[in-house]
Amino acid sequence: MSYAGSCHCGAVTFTVAGDAPDEAMSCNCSHCRRKGFLLTFVPADQFTLESGGNGLTSYQFYKHKITHQFCATCGAQAFALGESPDGPMRAINLRCVPDIDIDALRINRVDGASF
């Protein structure tokens, strides 16, 4: 199975090889709180950027460990790049995956504001 997502305007599209998650992380750090992200994390080799790579803008903050990728046209952040203890990962903004039922997700709250 796989699932797909995109930025708001559709210029940036991606697929993730694997089942859609039934839970998401909600973080209260200054960045996630303002954006309203609901995130899941996948190994980088399960993520394929299908289109829009040339139209991405990057942003880093705090410890510069995650590279947030924004569509330069619509400003939506559908995913981010980073490292996990297991290697390269992608943070998927589940709000950018149309087939995910956001209301059905089990939400794990993370106190990122205290990191």
PDB file of C-alpha atoms in Angstrom:
ATOM      1  CA  MET A   1       0.000   0.000   0.000  1.00  0.00           C
ATOM      2  CA  SER A   2       0.974   3.638  -0.309  1.00  0.00           C
ATOM      3  CA  TYR A   3      -0.485   7.068   0.258  1.00  0.00           C
ATOM      4  CA  ALA A   4       0.001  10.389  -1.490  1.00  0.00           C
ATOM      5  CA  GLY A   5       0.029  14.040  -0.558  1.00  0.00           C
ATOM      6  CA  SER A   6       0.661  17.483  -1.950  1.00  0.00           C
ATOM      7  CA  CYS A   7       0.990  21.146  -1.171  1.00  0.00           C
ATOM      8  CA  HIS A   8      -2.139  23.303  -1.494  1.00  0.00           C
ATOM      9  CA  CYS A   9      -1.633  24.292  -5.141  1.00  0.00           C
ATOM     10  CA  GLY A  10      -0.568  20.784  -6.215  1.00  0.00           C
ATOM     11  CA  ALA A  11       2.854  21.768  -7.544  1.00  0.00           C
ATOM     12  CA  VAL A  12       4.629  19.603  -4.931  1.00  0.00           C
ATOM     13  CA  THR A  13       3.449  15.998  -4.798  1.00  0.00           C
ATOM     14  CA  PHE A  14       4.787  12.934  -3.033  1.00  0.00           C
ATOM     15  CA  THR A  15       4.010   9.308  -2.263  1.00  0.00           C
ATOM     16  CA  VAL A  16       4.895   7.227   0.759  1.00  0.00           C
ATOM     17  CA  ALA A  17       5.335   3.460   0.399  1.00  0.00           C
ATOM     18  CA  GLY A  18       3.473   1.904   3.300  1.00  0.00           C
ATOM     19  CA  ASP A  19       0.138   1.931   5.020  1.00  0.00           C
ATOM     20  CA  ALA A  20      -1.395   5.226   6.020  1.00  0.00           C
ATOM     21  CA  PRO A  21      -0.846   5.857   9.741  1.00  0.00           C
ATOM     22  CA  ASP A  22      -3.617   5.722  12.325  1.00  0.00           C
ATOM     23  CA  GLU A  23      -1.834   8.109  14.682  1.00  0.00           C
ATOM     24  CA  ALA A  24      -0.067  11.446  14.414  1.00  0.00           C
ATOM     25  CA  MET A  25       2.181  13.659  16.475  1.00  0.00           C
ATOM     26  CA  SER A  26       1.003  17.115  17.515  1.00  0.00           C
ATOM     27  CA  CYS A  27       3.868  19.264  18.792  1.00  0.00           C
ATOM     28  CA  ASN A  28       3.540  22.549  20.667  1.00  0.00           C
ATOM     29  CA  CYS A  29       6.898  24.024  19.623  1.00  0.00           C
ATOM     30  CA  SER A  30       6.839  27.544  18.211  1.00  0.00           C
ATOM     31  CA  HIS A  31       6.863  26.271  14.625  1.00  0.00           C
ATOM     32  CA  CYS A  32       4.428  23.340  14.727  1.00  0.00           C
ATOM     33  CA  ARG A  33       1.933  25.211  16.908  1.00  0.00           C
ATOM     34  CA  ARG A  34       1.717  28.093  14.447  1.00  0.00           C
ATOM     35  CA  LYS A  35       1.343  25.783  11.460  1.00  0.00           C
ATOM     36  CA  GLY A  36      -1.061  23.261  13.037  1.00  0.00           C
ATOM     37  CA  PHE A  37       0.960  20.275  11.856  1.00  0.00           C
ATOM     38  CA  LEU A  38      -0.104  16.694  12.449  1.00  0.00           C
ATOM     39  CA  LEU A  39       3.010  14.677  11.684  1.00  0.00           C
ATOM     40  CA  THR A  40       4.099  11.145  11.007  1.00  0.00           C
ATOM     41  CA  PHE A  41       7.693  10.088  10.407  1.00  0.00           C
ATOM     42  CA  VAL A  42       8.861   7.608   7.778  1.00  0.00           C
ATOM     43  CA  PRO A  43      12.263   6.363   6.619  1.00  0.00           C
ATOM     44  CA  ALA A  44      13.534   8.443   3.695  1.00  0.00           C
ATOM     45  CA  ASP A  45      13.618   5.411   1.397  1.00  0.00           C
ATOM     46  CA  GLN A  46       9.815   5.075   1.715  1.00  0.00           C
ATOM     47  CA  PHE A  47       9.295   8.663   0.516  1.00  0.00           C
ATOM     48  CA  THR A  48       9.250   9.686  -3.157  1.00  0.00           C
ATOM     49  CA  LEU A  49       9.005  13.308  -4.230  1.00  0.00           C
ATOM     50  CA  GLU A  50       6.934  13.009  -7.400  1.00  0.00           C
ATOM     51  CA  SER A  51       6.915  16.636  -8.528  1.00  0.00           C
ATOM     52  CA  GLY A  52       7.836  20.154  -7.514  1.00  0.00           C
ATOM     53  CA  GLY A  53      11.354  19.671  -6.212  1.00  0.00           C
ATOM     54  CA  ASN A  54      12.557  22.788  -8.013  1.00  0.00           C
ATOM     55  CA  GLY A  55       9.764  24.832  -6.431  1.00  0.00           C
ATOM     56  CA  LEU A  56      10.673  24.129  -2.803  1.00  0.00           C
ATOM     57  CA  THR A  57      12.019  26.639  -0.315  1.00  0.00           C
ATOM     58  CA  SER A  58      13.823  25.477   2.832  1.00  0.00           C
ATOM     59  CA  TYR A  59      13.683  26.751   6.402  1.00  0.00           C
ATOM     60  CA  GLN A  60      15.560  25.648   9.516  1.00  0.00           C
ATOM     61  CA  PHE A  61      15.353  26.876  13.095  1.00  0.00           C
ATOM     62  CA  TYR A  62      16.455  26.007  16.630  1.00  0.00           C
ATOM     63  CA  LYS A  63      19.082  23.234  16.286  1.00  0.00           C
ATOM     64  CA  HIS A  64      18.822  23.105  12.463  1.00  0.00           C
ATOM     65  CA  LYS A  65      18.197  19.346  12.523  1.00  0.00           C
ATOM     66  CA  ILE A  66      15.042  19.419  10.395  1.00  0.00           C
ATOM     67  CA  THR A  67      14.863  21.049   6.977  1.00  0.00           C
ATOM     68  CA  HIS A  68      11.317  22.260   6.488  1.00  0.00           C
ATOM     69  CA  GLN A  69      10.336  22.271   2.812  1.00  0.00           C
ATOM     70  CA  PHE A  70       7.752  24.806   1.596  1.00  0.00           C
ATOM     71  CA  CYS A  71       6.139  25.198  -1.796  1.00  0.00           C
ATOM     72  CA  ALA A  72       7.368  28.539  -3.131  1.00  0.00           C
ATOM     73  CA  THR A  73       4.006  29.097  -4.846  1.00  0.00           C
ATOM     74  CA  CYS A  74       1.409  28.393  -2.141  1.00  0.00           C
ATOM     75  CA  GLY A  75       3.574  28.266   0.998  1.00  0.00           C
ATOM     76  CA  ALA A  76       2.265  24.909   2.235  1.00  0.00           C
ATOM     77  CA  GLN A  77       4.676  22.581   4.004  1.00  0.00           C
ATOM     78  CA  ALA A  78       3.789  19.028   3.077  1.00  0.00           C
ATOM     79  CA  PHE A  79       6.959  17.416   4.441  1.00  0.00           C
ATOM     80  CA  ALA A  80      10.346  17.987   6.023  1.00  0.00           C
ATOM     81  CA  LEU A  81      13.741  16.292   5.838  1.00  0.00           C
ATOM     82  CA  GLY A  82      15.693  15.130   8.855  1.00  0.00           C
ATOM     83  CA  GLU A  83      17.645  12.440  10.645  1.00  0.00           C
ATOM     84  CA  SER A  84      16.315   9.924  13.120  1.00  0.00           C
ATOM     85  CA  PRO A  85      18.368   7.529  15.253  1.00  0.00           C
ATOM     86  CA  ASP A  86      17.719   4.972  12.487  1.00  0.00           C
ATOM     87  CA  GLY A  87      18.889   7.208   9.638  1.00  0.00           C
ATOM     88  CA  PRO A  88      17.389   9.690   7.173  1.00  0.00           C
ATOM     89  CA  MET A  89      13.675  10.321   7.641  1.00  0.00           C
ATOM     90  CA  ARG A  90      10.827  12.406   6.306  1.00  0.00           C
ATOM     91  CA  ALA A  91       8.276  14.152   8.481  1.00  0.00           C
ATOM     92  CA  ILE A  92       4.945  14.024   6.664  1.00  0.00           C
ATOM     93  CA  ASN A  93       2.335  16.682   7.392  1.00  0.00           C
ATOM     94  CA  LEU A  94      -0.787  14.524   7.399  1.00  0.00           C
ATOM     95  CA  ARG A  95      -2.944  17.594   6.816  1.00  0.00           C
ATOM     96  CA  CYS A  96      -1.486  17.520   3.282  1.00  0.00           C
ATOM     97  CA  VAL A  97      -2.654  13.942   2.634  1.00  0.00           C
ATOM     98  CA  PRO A  98      -6.255  14.179   1.352  1.00  0.00           C
ATOM     99  CA  ASP A  99      -7.116  10.510   1.951  1.00  0.00           C
ATOM    100  CA  ILE A 100      -6.271  10.682   5.675  1.00  0.00           C
ATOM    101  CA  ASP A 101      -9.264  11.100   7.970  1.00  0.00           C
ATOM    102  CA  ILE A 102      -7.729  13.620  10.380  1.00  0.00           C
ATOM    103  CA  ASP A 103     -10.565  13.185  12.890  1.00  0.00           C
ATOM    104  CA  ALA A 104      -9.923   9.438  13.113  1.00  0.00           C
ATOM    105  CA  LEU A 105      -6.217   9.776  14.003  1.00  0.00           C
ATOM    106  CA  ARG A 106      -4.994   9.022  17.505  1.00  0.00           C
ATOM    107  CA  ILE A 107      -3.071  12.163  18.458  1.00  0.00           C
ATOM    108  CA  ASN A 108       0.173  11.893  20.440  1.00  0.00           C
ATOM    109  CA  ARG A 109       1.006  15.228  22.020  1.00  0.00           C
ATOM    110  CA  VAL A 110       4.670  16.244  22.281  1.00  0.00           C
ATOM    111  CA  ASP A 111       5.901  19.083  24.480  1.00  0.00           C
ATOM    112  CA  GLY A 112       8.360  20.448  21.927  1.00  0.00           C
ATOM    113  CA  ALA A 113       8.169  23.890  23.566  1.00  0.00           C
ATOM    114  CA  SER A 114      10.198  22.447  26.450  1.00  0.00           C
ATOM    115  CA  PHE A 115      13.037  21.034  24.313  1.00  0.00           C
TER     116      PHE A 115
END
